[in-house]
Amino acid sequence: MKLIVADNYRPVEGFLATVPQLFRREEGELIYEGRNEVRRLEHKGLVFIAKRYKRVNPVQQVAYTFFRKTKAERAYLFAQEYRKRGIKTPREVAYIETSELGLFTTGYFISEECRGRETHLALREVEHYDPELAEAVVRQLVLMHSKGILHGDTNLSNFLYERDTSGKFSFTMIDINRSHFTDGWPTDEQCMENLVRLTHRRDLYADLVAQYAGLRAWPQEEAVNEALRRLDRFERKHFW
């Protein structure tokens, strides 16, 4: 087993090494279970969020052992990169890679707990969404793009938000292991493609894209039409 621990969490390295066992015993609070599994773990007054990625297939075992960084390692390194570029994400604590017969099988990423509500609950899952929150999401996307960050899955559930007493929104980005980074602004093509996963709700999606185009000084109607074409193509590819 490979265990990499952030310097400030060395004192609890022994506990962090037990994370795979804790998942096997189904300990801690289950937060999410699906393709991957997320648990809230506590130890000596500290709270961690641990994510176990789906066990990889034989082809991926070879690829991740010899040629590519695992999702767990990328999540750890990308958290550092996000913070370096001024975008908030849960601080990395550790990552773990387990192997069998010398080949990688399963990865774990452990971070500090963060606060915030999933943005999709206030935008996608309601009849009348909050226009101020929608605007704040767009500004967050423009900010990230201006810093050369292309989140690998811009699904609104990966935007955790808080709103202070003055009404100002702030965001914490999660599930960042598929991100890409550029020096300066990504190309317009990259930015447009990065919007595709935001939501399948057409009225909300059109609004978000129109606002994004406005902030980028793009022709809004043209941008919305192109974005909807891309969304149709994305859905045909993944769901039909």
PDB file of C-alpha atoms in Angstrom:
ATOM      1  CA  MET A   1       0.000   0.000   0.000  1.00  0.00           C
ATOM      2  CA  LYS A   2       1.247   3.476  -0.884  1.00  0.00           C
ATOM      3  CA  LEU A   3       0.326   6.252   1.556  1.00  0.00           C
ATOM      4  CA  ILE A   4       1.194   9.916   1.018  1.00  0.00           C
ATOM      5  CA  VAL A   5       0.317  12.274   3.877  1.00  0.00           C
ATOM      6  CA  ALA A   6       0.426  16.078   3.981  1.00  0.00           C
ATOM      7  CA  ASP A   7       3.084  17.352   6.373  1.00  0.00           C
ATOM      8  CA  ASN A   8       0.642  18.871   8.866  1.00  0.00           C
ATOM      9  CA  TYR A   9      -1.174  15.525   9.221  1.00  0.00           C
ATOM     10  CA  ARG A  10       1.887  13.388   9.928  1.00  0.00           C
ATOM     11  CA  PRO A  11       0.835  12.993  13.584  1.00  0.00           C
ATOM     12  CA  VAL A  12      -2.239  10.973  12.490  1.00  0.00           C
ATOM     13  CA  GLU A  13      -0.534   8.984   9.746  1.00  0.00           C
ATOM     14  CA  GLY A  14      -1.254   5.755  11.602  1.00  0.00           C
ATOM     15  CA  PHE A  15      -4.990   6.418  11.559  1.00  0.00           C
ATOM     16  CA  LEU A  16      -4.941   7.454   7.898  1.00  0.00           C
ATOM     17  CA  ALA A  17      -3.263   4.164   7.010  1.00  0.00           C
ATOM     18  CA  THR A  18      -6.367   2.352   8.289  1.00  0.00           C
ATOM     19  CA  VAL A  19      -8.766   4.084   5.876  1.00  0.00           C
ATOM     20  CA  PRO A  20      -9.081   1.080   3.506  1.00  0.00           C
ATOM     21  CA  GLN A  21      -9.949  -1.116   6.506  1.00  0.00           C
ATOM     22  CA  LEU A  22     -12.518   1.430   7.713  1.00  0.00           C
ATOM     23  CA  PHE A  23     -14.239   1.306   4.334  1.00  0.00           C
ATOM     24  CA  ARG A  24     -14.267  -2.490   4.352  1.00  0.00           C
ATOM     25  CA  ARG A  25     -15.859  -2.436   7.815  1.00  0.00           C
ATOM     26  CA  GLU A  26     -18.287   0.292   6.673  1.00  0.00           C
ATOM     27  CA  GLU A  27     -17.242   2.567   9.514  1.00  0.00           C
ATOM     28  CA  GLY A  28     -17.892   6.292   9.626  1.00  0.00           C
ATOM     29  CA  GLU A  29     -20.854   8.160   8.203  1.00  0.00           C
ATOM     30  CA  LEU A  30     -21.753   7.196   4.651  1.00  0.00           C
ATOM     31  CA  ILE A  31     -22.189  10.395   2.640  1.00  0.00           C
ATOM     32  CA  TYR A  32     -22.421   9.020  -0.876  1.00  0.00           C
ATOM     33  CA  GLU A  33     -22.510   5.590  -2.436  1.00  0.00           C
ATOM     34  CA  GLY A  34     -22.496   5.002  -6.163  1.00  0.00           C
ATOM     35  CA  ARG A  35     -19.694   4.590  -8.627  1.00  0.00           C
ATOM     36  CA  ASN A  36     -17.424   5.810  -5.830  1.00  0.00           C
ATOM     37  CA  GLU A  37     -18.011   5.870  -2.083  1.00  0.00           C
ATOM     38  CA  VAL A  38     -17.557   8.797   0.307  1.00  0.00           C
ATOM     39  CA  ARG A  39     -17.418   8.550   4.111  1.00  0.00           C
ATOM     40  CA  ARG A  40     -17.039  11.046   6.941  1.00  0.00           C
ATOM     41  CA  LEU A  41     -14.452   9.822   9.423  1.00  0.00           C
ATOM     42  CA  GLU A  42     -13.523  11.195  12.846  1.00  0.00           C
ATOM     43  CA  HIS A  43     -10.333  10.721  14.844  1.00  0.00           C
ATOM     44  CA  LYS A  44      -9.218  12.546  18.000  1.00  0.00           C
ATOM     45  CA  GLY A  45     -11.425  15.551  17.300  1.00  0.00           C
ATOM     46  CA  LEU A  46     -10.449  15.758  13.634  1.00  0.00           C
ATOM     47  CA  VAL A  47     -12.970  15.225  10.845  1.00  0.00           C
ATOM     48  CA  PHE A  48     -11.997  13.880   7.439  1.00  0.00           C
ATOM     49  CA  ILE A  49     -13.848  13.232   4.203  1.00  0.00           C
ATOM     50  CA  ALA A  50     -12.555  10.058   2.557  1.00  0.00           C
ATOM     51  CA  LYS A  51     -13.377   8.979  -0.977  1.00  0.00           C
ATOM     52  CA  ARG A  52     -12.823   5.463  -2.259  1.00  0.00           C
ATOM     53  CA  TYR A  53     -12.685   5.312  -6.039  1.00  0.00           C
ATOM     54  CA  LYS A  54     -14.142   2.393  -7.926  1.00  0.00           C
ATOM     55  CA  ARG A  55     -11.769  -0.542  -8.298  1.00  0.00           C
ATOM     56  CA  VAL A  56     -10.132  -0.344 -11.711  1.00  0.00           C
ATOM     57  CA  ASN A  57     -10.316  -2.978 -14.453  1.00  0.00           C
ATOM     58  CA  PRO A  58      -7.251  -5.002 -15.614  1.00  0.00           C
ATOM     59  CA  VAL A  59      -6.371  -2.598 -18.440  1.00  0.00           C
ATOM     60  CA  GLN A  60      -6.573   0.364 -16.075  1.00  0.00           C
ATOM     61  CA  GLN A  61      -4.466  -1.516 -13.537  1.00  0.00           C
ATOM     62  CA  VAL A  62      -1.574  -1.542 -15.978  1.00  0.00           C
ATOM     63  CA  ALA A  63      -2.150   2.053 -17.091  1.00  0.00           C
ATOM     64  CA  TYR A  64      -2.300   3.459 -13.551  1.00  0.00           C
ATOM     65  CA  THR A  65       0.639   1.365 -12.355  1.00  0.00           C
ATOM     66  CA  PHE A  66       3.053   2.337 -15.112  1.00  0.00           C
ATOM     67  CA  PHE A  67       1.792   5.245 -17.209  1.00  0.00           C
ATOM     68  CA  ARG A  68      -0.751   7.495 -15.495  1.00  0.00           C
ATOM     69  CA  LYS A  69      -1.361   9.145 -12.140  1.00  0.00           C
ATOM     70  CA  THR A  70      -4.297   7.596 -10.290  1.00  0.00           C
ATOM     71  CA  LYS A  71      -7.436   9.587  -9.564  1.00  0.00           C
ATOM     72  CA  ALA A  72      -6.450   9.634  -5.898  1.00  0.00           C
ATOM     73  CA  GLU A  73      -3.034  11.139  -6.622  1.00  0.00           C
ATOM     74  CA  ARG A  74      -4.515  13.666  -9.048  1.00  0.00           C
ATOM     75  CA  ALA A  75      -7.099  14.739  -6.485  1.00  0.00           C
ATOM     76  CA  TYR A  76      -4.315  15.315  -3.960  1.00  0.00           C
ATOM     77  CA  LEU A  77      -2.064  17.228  -6.347  1.00  0.00           C
ATOM     78  CA  PHE A  78      -4.891  19.184  -7.957  1.00  0.00           C
ATOM     79  CA  ALA A  79      -6.104  20.420  -4.569  1.00  0.00           C
ATOM     80  CA  GLN A  80      -2.687  22.024  -4.159  1.00  0.00           C
ATOM     81  CA  GLU A  81      -2.879  23.503  -7.662  1.00  0.00           C
ATOM     82  CA  TYR A  82      -6.372  24.920  -7.118  1.00  0.00           C
ATOM     83  CA  ARG A  83      -5.228  26.615  -3.925  1.00  0.00           C
ATOM     84  CA  LYS A  84      -2.103  27.930  -5.664  1.00  0.00           C
ATOM     85  CA  ARG A  85      -4.348  29.514  -8.313  1.00  0.00           C
ATOM     86  CA  GLY A  86      -6.698  31.021  -5.730  1.00  0.00           C
ATOM     87  CA  ILE A  87      -9.702  28.705  -6.055  1.00  0.00           C
ATOM     88  CA  LYS A  88     -11.091  27.107  -2.911  1.00  0.00           C
ATOM     89  CA  THR A  89     -11.294  23.316  -2.615  1.00  0.00           C
ATOM     90  CA  PRO A  90     -11.106  21.041   0.451  1.00  0.00           C
ATOM     91  CA  ARG A  91      -7.509  20.886   1.675  1.00  0.00           C
ATOM     92  CA  GLU A  92      -5.754  17.643   0.876  1.00  0.00           C
ATOM     93  CA  VAL A  93      -4.832  15.366   3.788  1.00  0.00           C
ATOM     94  CA  ALA A  94      -3.598  12.137   2.162  1.00  0.00           C
ATOM     95  CA  TYR A  95      -4.023   9.668  -0.645  1.00  0.00           C
ATOM     96  CA  ILE A  96      -3.713   5.916  -0.668  1.00  0.00           C
ATOM     97  CA  GLU A  97      -3.094   3.448  -3.485  1.00  0.00           C
ATOM     98  CA  THR A  98      -3.599  -0.258  -2.887  1.00  0.00           C
ATOM     99  CA  SER A  99      -2.157  -2.958  -5.136  1.00  0.00           C
ATOM    100  CA  GLU A 100      -2.392  -6.662  -5.813  1.00  0.00           C
ATOM    101  CA  LEU A 101       0.419  -8.659  -7.457  1.00  0.00           C
ATOM    102  CA  GLY A 102       2.245  -5.413  -8.073  1.00  0.00           C
ATOM    103  CA  LEU A 103      -0.623  -3.743  -9.922  1.00  0.00           C
ATOM    104  CA  PHE A 104      -2.716  -0.829  -8.692  1.00  0.00           C
ATOM    105  CA  THR A 105      -6.321  -1.682  -7.777  1.00  0.00           C
ATOM    106  CA  THR A 106      -8.024   0.972  -5.631  1.00  0.00           C
ATOM    107  CA  GLY A 107      -7.388   4.596  -4.719  1.00  0.00           C
ATOM    108  CA  TYR A 108      -8.487   6.680  -1.736  1.00  0.00           C
ATOM    109  CA  PHE A 109      -8.394  10.448  -1.323  1.00  0.00           C
ATOM    110  CA  ILE A 110      -8.741  12.017   2.118  1.00  0.00           C
ATOM    111  CA  SER A 111      -9.411  15.714   2.641  1.00  0.00           C
ATOM    112  CA  GLU A 112     -10.460  18.085   5.352  1.00  0.00           C
ATOM    113  CA  GLU A 113     -14.196  18.495   5.808  1.00  0.00           C
ATOM    114  CA  CYS A 114     -15.676  21.543   4.113  1.00  0.00           C
ATOM    115  CA  ARG A 115     -18.884  23.420   4.536  1.00  0.00           C
ATOM    116  CA  GLY A 116     -21.371  24.310   1.856  1.00  0.00           C
ATOM    117  CA  ARG A 117     -24.562  23.302   0.144  1.00  0.00           C
ATOM    118  CA  GLU A 118     -24.707  21.586  -3.230  1.00  0.00           C
ATOM    119  CA  THR A 119     -25.642  24.233  -5.761  1.00  0.00           C
ATOM    120  CA  HIS A 120     -27.855  21.931  -7.826  1.00  0.00           C
ATOM    121  CA  LEU A 121     -30.342  21.732  -4.929  1.00  0.00           C
ATOM    122  CA  ALA A 122     -31.086  25.441  -5.241  1.00  0.00           C
ATOM    123  CA  LEU A 123     -30.944  25.639  -9.025  1.00  0.00           C
ATOM    124  CA  ARG A 124     -31.791  22.385 -10.763  1.00  0.00           C
ATOM    125  CA  GLU A 125     -34.141  20.781  -8.255  1.00  0.00           C
ATOM    126  CA  VAL A 126     -36.589  23.659  -7.826  1.00  0.00           C
ATOM    127  CA  GLU A 127     -39.266  25.126 -10.089  1.00  0.00           C
ATOM    128  CA  HIS A 128     -38.022  28.690  -9.764  1.00  0.00           C
ATOM    129  CA  TYR A 129     -34.264  28.834  -9.304  1.00  0.00           C
ATOM    130  CA  ASP A 130     -32.351  31.594  -7.527  1.00  0.00           C
ATOM    131  CA  PRO A 131     -31.125  34.020 -10.215  1.00  0.00           C
ATOM    132  CA  GLU A 132     -28.522  35.539  -7.888  1.00  0.00           C
ATOM    133  CA  LEU A 133     -27.008  32.114  -7.230  1.00  0.00           C
ATOM    134  CA  ALA A 134     -27.051  31.347 -10.958  1.00  0.00           C
ATOM    135  CA  GLU A 135     -25.153  34.575 -11.620  1.00  0.00           C
ATOM    136  CA  ALA A 136     -22.646  33.717  -8.891  1.00  0.00           C
ATOM    137  CA  VAL A 137     -22.023  30.292 -10.463  1.00  0.00           C
ATOM    138  CA  VAL A 138     -21.261  31.931 -13.796  1.00  0.00           C
ATOM    139  CA  ARG A 139     -18.859  34.367 -12.185  1.00  0.00           C
ATOM    140  CA  GLN A 140     -17.139  31.452 -10.454  1.00  0.00           C
ATOM    141  CA  LEU A 141     -16.716  29.701 -13.810  1.00  0.00           C
ATOM    142  CA  VAL A 142     -15.292  32.817 -15.434  1.00  0.00           C
ATOM    143  CA  LEU A 143     -12.932  33.265 -12.482  1.00  0.00           C
ATOM    144  CA  MET A 144     -11.716  29.667 -12.764  1.00  0.00           C
ATOM    145  CA  HIS A 145     -11.208  29.963 -16.505  1.00  0.00           C
ATOM    146  CA  SER A 146      -9.320  33.223 -16.056  1.00  0.00           C
ATOM    147  CA  LYS A 147      -6.934  31.339 -13.782  1.00  0.00           C
ATOM    148  CA  GLY A 148      -6.463  28.542 -16.295  1.00  0.00           C
ATOM    149  CA  ILE A 149      -8.632  25.967 -14.506  1.00  0.00           C
ATOM    150  CA  LEU A 150     -10.968  23.667 -16.416  1.00  0.00           C
ATOM    151  CA  HIS A 151     -12.877  21.583 -13.887  1.00  0.00           C
ATOM    152  CA  GLY A 152     -13.281  18.091 -15.274  1.00  0.00           C
ATOM    153  CA  ASP A 153     -16.934  17.790 -14.225  1.00  0.00           C
ATOM    154  CA  THR A 154     -18.768  21.101 -13.922  1.00  0.00           C
ATOM    155  CA  ASN A 155     -21.956  19.398 -12.705  1.00  0.00           C
ATOM    156  CA  LEU A 156     -23.606  21.816 -10.294  1.00  0.00           C
ATOM    157  CA  SER A 157     -23.360  19.259  -7.492  1.00  0.00           C
ATOM    158  CA  ASN A 158     -19.603  19.914  -7.509  1.00  0.00           C
ATOM    159  CA  PHE A 159     -20.129  23.575  -6.596  1.00  0.00           C
ATOM    160  CA  LEU A 160     -20.629  23.859  -2.832  1.00  0.00           C
ATOM    161  CA  TYR A 161     -21.838  27.307  -1.873  1.00  0.00           C
ATOM    162  CA  GLU A 162     -22.221  29.476   1.188  1.00  0.00           C
ATOM    163  CA  ARG A 163     -23.888  32.860   1.454  1.00  0.00           C
ATOM    164  CA  ASP A 164     -22.754  35.390   4.041  1.00  0.00           C
ATOM    165  CA  THR A 165     -24.903  37.907   5.894  1.00  0.00           C
ATOM    166  CA  SER A 166     -24.330  40.515   3.183  1.00  0.00           C
ATOM    167  CA  GLY A 167     -25.707  38.137   0.545  1.00  0.00           C
ATOM    168  CA  LYS A 168     -22.352  37.418  -1.097  1.00  0.00           C
ATOM    169  CA  PHE A 169     -21.806  33.878  -2.386  1.00  0.00           C
ATOM    170  CA  SER A 170     -18.603  31.882  -2.068  1.00  0.00           C
ATOM    171  CA  PHE A 171     -17.828  28.474  -3.552  1.00  0.00           C
ATOM    172  CA  THR A 172     -15.784  25.408  -2.725  1.00  0.00           C
ATOM    173  CA  MET A 173     -15.080  23.140  -5.678  1.00  0.00           C
ATOM    174  CA  ILE A 174     -15.111  19.369  -5.163  1.00  0.00           C
ATOM    175  CA  ASP A 175     -14.475  16.259  -7.288  1.00  0.00           C
ATOM    176  CA  ILE A 176     -11.580  17.971  -9.042  1.00  0.00           C
ATOM    177  CA  ASN A 177      -9.454  14.977 -10.055  1.00  0.00           C
ATOM    178  CA  ARG A 178     -10.353  15.279 -13.756  1.00  0.00           C
ATOM    179  CA  SER A 179      -9.414  18.951 -14.031  1.00  0.00           C
ATOM    180  CA  HIS A 180      -7.073  20.411 -16.628  1.00  0.00           C
ATOM    181  CA  PHE A 181      -4.837  23.442 -16.278  1.00  0.00           C
ATOM    182  CA  THR A 182      -3.578  25.993 -18.773  1.00  0.00           C
ATOM    183  CA  ASP A 183      -1.220  28.941 -18.689  1.00  0.00           C
ATOM    184  CA  GLY A 184      -3.645  31.848 -18.790  1.00  0.00           C
ATOM    185  CA  TRP A 185      -7.095  31.646 -20.335  1.00  0.00           C
ATOM    186  CA  PRO A 186      -8.051  28.364 -22.015  1.00  0.00           C
ATOM    187  CA  THR A 187      -9.183  28.661 -25.626  1.00  0.00           C
ATOM    188  CA  ASP A 188     -12.778  29.699 -26.323  1.00  0.00           C
ATOM    189  CA  GLU A 189     -13.399  26.161 -27.580  1.00  0.00           C
ATOM    190  CA  GLN A 190     -12.136  24.652 -24.330  1.00  0.00           C
ATOM    191  CA  CYS A 191     -14.249  27.043 -22.264  1.00  0.00           C
ATOM    192  CA  MET A 192     -17.396  26.330 -24.254  1.00  0.00           C
ATOM    193  CA  GLU A 193     -16.878  22.579 -23.990  1.00  0.00           C
ATOM    194  CA  ASN A 194     -16.275  22.957 -20.256  1.00  0.00           C
ATOM    195  CA  LEU A 195     -19.835  24.245 -19.803  1.00  0.00           C
ATOM    196  CA  VAL A 196     -21.528  21.157 -21.257  1.00  0.00           C
ATOM    197  CA  ARG A 197     -21.834  19.200 -18.007  1.00  0.00           C
ATOM    198  CA  LEU A 198     -23.387  22.031 -15.973  1.00  0.00           C
ATOM    199  CA  THR A 199     -26.979  20.805 -16.117  1.00  0.00           C
ATOM    200  CA  HIS A 200     -29.498  19.066 -18.379  1.00  0.00           C
ATOM    201  CA  ARG A 201     -32.198  21.534 -17.407  1.00  0.00           C
ATOM    202  CA  ARG A 202     -32.533  23.559 -20.598  1.00  0.00           C
ATOM    203  CA  ASP A 203     -33.869  26.865 -19.254  1.00  0.00           C
ATOM    204  CA  LEU A 204     -31.203  27.019 -16.552  1.00  0.00           C
ATOM    205  CA  TYR A 205     -28.461  25.945 -18.937  1.00  0.00           C
ATOM    206  CA  ALA A 206     -29.391  28.573 -21.512  1.00  0.00           C
ATOM    207  CA  ASP A 207     -29.425  31.231 -18.798  1.00  0.00           C
ATOM    208  CA  LEU A 208     -26.008  30.216 -17.448  1.00  0.00           C
ATOM    209  CA  VAL A 209     -24.438  30.156 -20.897  1.00  0.00           C
ATOM    210  CA  ALA A 210     -25.972  33.501 -21.863  1.00  0.00           C
ATOM    211  CA  GLN A 211     -24.580  35.095 -18.716  1.00  0.00           C
ATOM    212  CA  TYR A 212     -21.186  33.496 -19.290  1.00  0.00           C
ATOM    213  CA  ALA A 213     -21.128  34.802 -22.857  1.00  0.00           C
ATOM    214  CA  GLY A 214     -22.075  38.253 -21.632  1.00  0.00           C
ATOM    215  CA  LEU A 215     -19.174  38.332 -19.187  1.00  0.00           C
ATOM    216  CA  ARG A 216     -16.804  37.150 -21.928  1.00  0.00           C
ATOM    217  CA  ALA A 217     -18.172  39.642 -24.484  1.00  0.00           C
ATOM    218  CA  TRP A 218     -19.304  36.800 -26.765  1.00  0.00           C
ATOM    219  CA  PRO A 219     -22.472  37.027 -28.916  1.00  0.00           C
ATOM    220  CA  GLN A 220     -25.004  35.628 -26.458  1.00  0.00           C
ATOM    221  CA  GLU A 221     -27.586  34.141 -28.807  1.00  0.00           C
ATOM    222  CA  GLU A 222     -24.902  32.439 -30.860  1.00  0.00           C
ATOM    223  CA  ALA A 223     -23.241  31.057 -27.724  1.00  0.00           C
ATOM    224  CA  VAL A 224     -26.517  29.679 -26.347  1.00  0.00           C
ATOM    225  CA  ASN A 225     -27.428  27.992 -29.619  1.00  0.00           C
ATOM    226  CA  GLU A 226     -23.992  26.420 -29.881  1.00  0.00           C
ATOM    227  CA  ALA A 227     -24.086  25.314 -26.238  1.00  0.00           C
ATOM    228  CA  LEU A 228     -27.474  23.651 -26.699  1.00  0.00           C
ATOM    229  CA  ARG A 229     -26.168  21.803 -29.756  1.00  0.00           C
ATOM    230  CA  ARG A 230     -23.234  20.570 -27.717  1.00  0.00           C
ATOM    231  CA  LEU A 231     -25.534  19.489 -24.899  1.00  0.00           C
ATOM    232  CA  ASP A 232     -27.741  17.554 -27.336  1.00  0.00           C
ATOM    233  CA  ARG A 233     -24.655  15.827 -28.729  1.00  0.00           C
ATOM    234  CA  PHE A 234     -23.366  15.042 -25.229  1.00  0.00           C
ATOM    235  CA  GLU A 235     -26.678  13.497 -24.202  1.00  0.00           C
ATOM    236  CA  ARG A 236     -26.950  11.406 -27.359  1.00  0.00           C
ATOM    237  CA  LYS A 237     -23.443  10.068 -26.767  1.00  0.00           C
ATOM    238  CA  HIS A 238     -23.900   9.237 -23.085  1.00  0.00           C
ATOM    239  CA  PHE A 239     -27.573   8.427 -22.593  1.00  0.00           C
ATOM    240  CA  TRP A 240     -29.016   7.098 -25.839  1.00  0.00           C
TER     241      TRP A 240
END
